[in-house]
mmCIF file of C-alpha atoms in Angstrom:
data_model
loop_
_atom_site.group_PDB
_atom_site.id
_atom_site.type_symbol
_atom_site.label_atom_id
_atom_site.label_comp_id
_atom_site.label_asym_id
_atom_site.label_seq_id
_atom_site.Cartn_x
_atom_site.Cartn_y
_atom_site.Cartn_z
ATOM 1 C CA UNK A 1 -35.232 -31.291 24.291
ATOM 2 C CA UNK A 2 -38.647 -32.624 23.493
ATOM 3 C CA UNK A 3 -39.498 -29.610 22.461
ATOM 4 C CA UNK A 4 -39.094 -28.762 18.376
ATOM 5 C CA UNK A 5 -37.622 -24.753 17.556
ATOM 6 C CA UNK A 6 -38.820 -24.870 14.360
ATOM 7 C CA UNK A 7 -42.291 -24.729 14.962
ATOM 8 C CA UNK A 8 -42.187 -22.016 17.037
ATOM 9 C CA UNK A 9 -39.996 -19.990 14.525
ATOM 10 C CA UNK A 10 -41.800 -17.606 11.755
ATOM 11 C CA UNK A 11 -39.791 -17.344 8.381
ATOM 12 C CA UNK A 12 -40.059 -14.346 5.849
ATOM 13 C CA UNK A 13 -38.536 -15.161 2.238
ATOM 14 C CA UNK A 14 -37.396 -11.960 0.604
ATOM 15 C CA UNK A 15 -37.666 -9.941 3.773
ATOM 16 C CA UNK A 16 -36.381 -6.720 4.044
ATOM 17 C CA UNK A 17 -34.797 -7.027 0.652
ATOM 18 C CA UNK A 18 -34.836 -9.776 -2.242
ATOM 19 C CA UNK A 19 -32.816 -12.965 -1.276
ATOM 20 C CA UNK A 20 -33.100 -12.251 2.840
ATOM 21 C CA UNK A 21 -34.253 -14.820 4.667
ATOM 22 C CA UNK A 22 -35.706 -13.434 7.887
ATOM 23 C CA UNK A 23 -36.139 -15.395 11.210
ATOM 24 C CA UNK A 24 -38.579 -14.344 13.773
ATOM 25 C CA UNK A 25 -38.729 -15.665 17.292
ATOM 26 C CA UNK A 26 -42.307 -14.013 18.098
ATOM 27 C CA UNK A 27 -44.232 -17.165 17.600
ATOM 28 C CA UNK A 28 -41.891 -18.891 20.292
ATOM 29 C CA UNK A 29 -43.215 -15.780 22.906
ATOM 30 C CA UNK A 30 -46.164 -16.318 22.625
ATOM 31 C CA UNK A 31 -46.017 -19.758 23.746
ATOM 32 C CA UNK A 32 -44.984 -19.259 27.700
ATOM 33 C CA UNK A 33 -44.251 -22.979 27.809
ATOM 34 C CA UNK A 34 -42.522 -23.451 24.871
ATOM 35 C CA UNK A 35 -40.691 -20.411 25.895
ATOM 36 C CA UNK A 36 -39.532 -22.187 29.103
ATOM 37 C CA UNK A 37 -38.740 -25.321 27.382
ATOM 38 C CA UNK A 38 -36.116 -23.543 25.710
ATOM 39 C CA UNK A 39 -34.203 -21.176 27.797
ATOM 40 C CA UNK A 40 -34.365 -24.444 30.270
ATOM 41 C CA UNK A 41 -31.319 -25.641 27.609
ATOM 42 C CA UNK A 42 -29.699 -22.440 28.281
ATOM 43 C CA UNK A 43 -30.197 -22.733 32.353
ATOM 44 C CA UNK A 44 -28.639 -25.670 32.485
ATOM 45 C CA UNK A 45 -25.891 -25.172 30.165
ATOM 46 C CA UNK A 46 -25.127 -21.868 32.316
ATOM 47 C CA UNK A 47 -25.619 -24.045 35.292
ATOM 48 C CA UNK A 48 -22.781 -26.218 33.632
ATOM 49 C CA UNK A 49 -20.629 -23.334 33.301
ATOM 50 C CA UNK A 50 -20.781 -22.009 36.593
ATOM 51 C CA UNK A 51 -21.807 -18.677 35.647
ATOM 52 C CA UNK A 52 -22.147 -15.817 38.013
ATOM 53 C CA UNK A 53 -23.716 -13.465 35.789
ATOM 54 C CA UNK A 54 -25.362 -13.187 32.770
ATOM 55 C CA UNK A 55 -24.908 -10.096 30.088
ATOM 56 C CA UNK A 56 -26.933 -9.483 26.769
ATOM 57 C CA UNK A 57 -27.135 -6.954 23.969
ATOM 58 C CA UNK A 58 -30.582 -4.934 23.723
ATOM 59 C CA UNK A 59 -33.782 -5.877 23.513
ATOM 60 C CA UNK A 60 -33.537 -9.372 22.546
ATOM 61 C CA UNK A 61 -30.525 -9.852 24.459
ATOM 62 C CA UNK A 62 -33.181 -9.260 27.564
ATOM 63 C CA UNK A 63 -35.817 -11.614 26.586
ATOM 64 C CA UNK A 64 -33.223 -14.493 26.398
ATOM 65 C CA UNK A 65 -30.777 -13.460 29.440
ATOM 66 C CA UNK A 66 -33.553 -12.352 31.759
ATOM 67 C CA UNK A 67 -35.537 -15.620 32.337
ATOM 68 C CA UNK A 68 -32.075 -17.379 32.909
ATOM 69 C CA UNK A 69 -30.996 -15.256 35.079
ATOM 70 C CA UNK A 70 -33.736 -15.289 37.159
ATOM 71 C CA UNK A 71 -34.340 -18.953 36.708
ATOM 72 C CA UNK A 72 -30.159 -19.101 37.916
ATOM 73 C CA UNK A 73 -30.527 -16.238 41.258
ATOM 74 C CA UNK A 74 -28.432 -14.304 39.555
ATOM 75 C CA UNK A 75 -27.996 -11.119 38.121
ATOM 76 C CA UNK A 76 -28.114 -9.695 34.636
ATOM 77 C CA UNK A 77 -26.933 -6.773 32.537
ATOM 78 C CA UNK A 78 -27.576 -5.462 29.507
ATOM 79 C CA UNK A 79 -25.477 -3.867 26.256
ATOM 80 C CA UNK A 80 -27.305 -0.768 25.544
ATOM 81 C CA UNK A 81 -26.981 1.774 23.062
ATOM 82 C CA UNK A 82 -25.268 5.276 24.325
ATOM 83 C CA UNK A 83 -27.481 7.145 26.251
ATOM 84 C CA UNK A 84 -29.455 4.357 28.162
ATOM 85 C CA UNK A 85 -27.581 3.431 30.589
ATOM 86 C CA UNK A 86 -27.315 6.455 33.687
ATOM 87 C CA UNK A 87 -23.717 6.199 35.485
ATOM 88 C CA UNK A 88 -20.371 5.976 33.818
ATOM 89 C CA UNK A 89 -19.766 3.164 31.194
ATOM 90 C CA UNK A 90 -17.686 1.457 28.858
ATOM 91 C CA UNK A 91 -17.967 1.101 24.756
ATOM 92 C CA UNK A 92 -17.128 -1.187 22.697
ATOM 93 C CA UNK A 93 -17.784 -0.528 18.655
ATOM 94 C CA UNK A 94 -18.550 -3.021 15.641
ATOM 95 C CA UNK A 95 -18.963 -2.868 12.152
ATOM 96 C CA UNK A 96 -22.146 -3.224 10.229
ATOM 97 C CA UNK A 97 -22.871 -3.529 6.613
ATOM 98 C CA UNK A 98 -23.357 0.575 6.484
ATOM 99 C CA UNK A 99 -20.937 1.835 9.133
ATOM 100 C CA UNK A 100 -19.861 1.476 12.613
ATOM 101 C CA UNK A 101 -22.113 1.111 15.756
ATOM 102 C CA UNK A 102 -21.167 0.559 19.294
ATOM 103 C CA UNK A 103 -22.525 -0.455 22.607
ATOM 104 C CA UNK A 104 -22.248 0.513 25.885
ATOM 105 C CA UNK A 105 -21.697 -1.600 29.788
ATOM 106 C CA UNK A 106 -22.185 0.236 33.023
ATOM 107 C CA UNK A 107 -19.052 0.215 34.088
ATOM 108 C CA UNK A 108 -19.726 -1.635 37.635
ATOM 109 C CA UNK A 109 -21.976 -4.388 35.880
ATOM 110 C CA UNK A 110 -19.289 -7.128 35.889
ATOM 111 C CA UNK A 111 -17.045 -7.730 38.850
ATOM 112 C CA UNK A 112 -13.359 -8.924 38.087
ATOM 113 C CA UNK A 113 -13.288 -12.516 37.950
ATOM 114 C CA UNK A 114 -16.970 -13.057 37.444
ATOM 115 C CA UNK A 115 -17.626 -15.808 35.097
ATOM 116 C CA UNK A 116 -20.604 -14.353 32.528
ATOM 117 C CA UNK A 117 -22.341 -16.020 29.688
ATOM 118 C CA UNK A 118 -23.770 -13.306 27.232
ATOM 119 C CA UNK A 119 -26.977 -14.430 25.589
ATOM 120 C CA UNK A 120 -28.597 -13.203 22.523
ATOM 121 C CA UNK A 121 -31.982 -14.696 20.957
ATOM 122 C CA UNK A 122 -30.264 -14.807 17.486
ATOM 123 C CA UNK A 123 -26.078 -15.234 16.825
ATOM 124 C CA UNK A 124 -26.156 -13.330 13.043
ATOM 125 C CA UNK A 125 -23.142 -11.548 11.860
ATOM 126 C CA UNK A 126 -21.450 -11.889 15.425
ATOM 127 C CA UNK A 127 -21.032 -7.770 15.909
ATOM 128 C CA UNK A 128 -23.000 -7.194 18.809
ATOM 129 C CA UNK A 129 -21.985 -10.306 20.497
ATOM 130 C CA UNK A 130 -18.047 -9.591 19.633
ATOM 131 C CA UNK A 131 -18.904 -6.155 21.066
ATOM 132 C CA UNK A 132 -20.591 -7.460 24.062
ATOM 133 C CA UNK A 133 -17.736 -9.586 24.627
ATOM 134 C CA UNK A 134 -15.313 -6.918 24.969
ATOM 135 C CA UNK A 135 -17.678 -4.835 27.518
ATOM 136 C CA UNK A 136 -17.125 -7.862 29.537
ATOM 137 C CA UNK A 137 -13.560 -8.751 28.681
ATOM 138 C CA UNK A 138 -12.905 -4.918 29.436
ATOM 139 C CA UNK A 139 -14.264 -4.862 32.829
ATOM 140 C CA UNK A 140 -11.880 -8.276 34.001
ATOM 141 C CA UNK A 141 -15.184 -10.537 33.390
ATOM 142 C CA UNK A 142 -14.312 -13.951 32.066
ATOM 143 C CA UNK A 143 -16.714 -14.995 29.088
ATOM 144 C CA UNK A 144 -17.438 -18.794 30.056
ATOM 145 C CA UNK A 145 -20.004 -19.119 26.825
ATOM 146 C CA UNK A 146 -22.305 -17.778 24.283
ATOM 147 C CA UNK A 147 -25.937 -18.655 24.013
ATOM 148 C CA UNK A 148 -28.648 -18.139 21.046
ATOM 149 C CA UNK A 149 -32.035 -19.185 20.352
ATOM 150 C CA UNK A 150 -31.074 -19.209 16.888
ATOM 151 C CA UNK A 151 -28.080 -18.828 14.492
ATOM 152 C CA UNK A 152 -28.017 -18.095 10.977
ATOM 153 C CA UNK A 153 -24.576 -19.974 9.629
ATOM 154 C CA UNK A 154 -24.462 -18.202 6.465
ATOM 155 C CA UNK A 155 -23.787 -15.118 8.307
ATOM 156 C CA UNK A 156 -20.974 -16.993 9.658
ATOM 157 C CA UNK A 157 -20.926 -14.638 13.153
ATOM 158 C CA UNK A 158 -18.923 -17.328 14.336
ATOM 159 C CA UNK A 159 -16.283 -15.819 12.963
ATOM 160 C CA UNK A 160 -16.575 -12.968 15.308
ATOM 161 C CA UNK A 161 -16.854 -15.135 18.460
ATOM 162 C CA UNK A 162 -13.676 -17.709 17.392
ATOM 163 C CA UNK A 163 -12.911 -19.117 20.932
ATOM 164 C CA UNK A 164 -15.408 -18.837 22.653
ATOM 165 C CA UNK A 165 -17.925 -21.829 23.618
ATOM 166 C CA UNK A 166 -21.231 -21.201 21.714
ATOM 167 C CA UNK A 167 -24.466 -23.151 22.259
ATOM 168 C CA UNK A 168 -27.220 -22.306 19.459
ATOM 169 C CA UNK A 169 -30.476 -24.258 20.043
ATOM 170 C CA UNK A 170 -31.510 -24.188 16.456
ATOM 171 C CA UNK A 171 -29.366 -23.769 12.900
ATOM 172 C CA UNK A 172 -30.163 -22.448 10.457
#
């Protein structure tokens, strides 16, 4: 990719606390082409994957899986938070540094079978990704590969996501 991440990433040292190291992806947003440049990566490596449909975790989840799955023809659904999703659903919980949180899948989002790559703009500590994973798993998807804009390694969310085949455009 001719195209370099970093520029298009905004960095914030001691951010929300001392010794935090926030990354931002706005700057990258704002640049439509850039933009496109990469989740073209993330096309082709769901192209490569044969996905069928694509599934992501809140808001950022969207601005990631959205373009691709338009870009792909095919369809995408999101991870939501209880209470924004109408219909019945499924929930999957994960642990976060002050409790528990969980996330919820319409229930006929993923079809048994279907092969899904979840997308996130940012793979952190791994929760909402391992969560999102289990929606999927749950509903008799088949998780063909993770994809992130970003990932932070010392968060090691890996860990979370051992098996599964992640792509991460930029390290940090």
């Amino acid at each position: 990719m001719a195209l370099d991440l970093n520029d298009y990433i905004a960095t914030y040292n001691d951010f929300p606390e001392k010794g935090i190291v926030f990354r931002d992806i706005s700057p990258l947003l704002e640049d439509g082409d850039a933009y496109k440049q990469a989740t073209d990566e993330i096309v082709q490596y769901a192209r490569d994957k044969k996905v069928d449909m694509i599934v992501g975790p809140e808001a950022r989840g969207f601005i990631v899986g959205c373009p691709v799955a338009y870009d792909l023809g095919i369809g995408f659904a999101p991870a939501r938070k209880k209470g924004k999703l109408p219909g019945k659903t499924v929930k999957a919980s994960y642990g976060l540094e002050y409790g528990k949180s969980s996330l919820y899948l319409h229930e006929g989002a993923i079809k048994p079978g279907q092969r899904v790559l979840v997308t996130d703009d940012l793979l952190a500590t791994g929760g909402t990704i391992g969560a999102t994973i289990e929606l999927v798993e749950d509903l008799g998807g088949i998780v063909v590969g993770t994809a992130f804009l970003i990932e932070l390694e010392e968060l090691h969310g890996r860990d979370n996501i051992k098996g599964y085949d992640i792509l991460s455009l930029l390290k940090y």
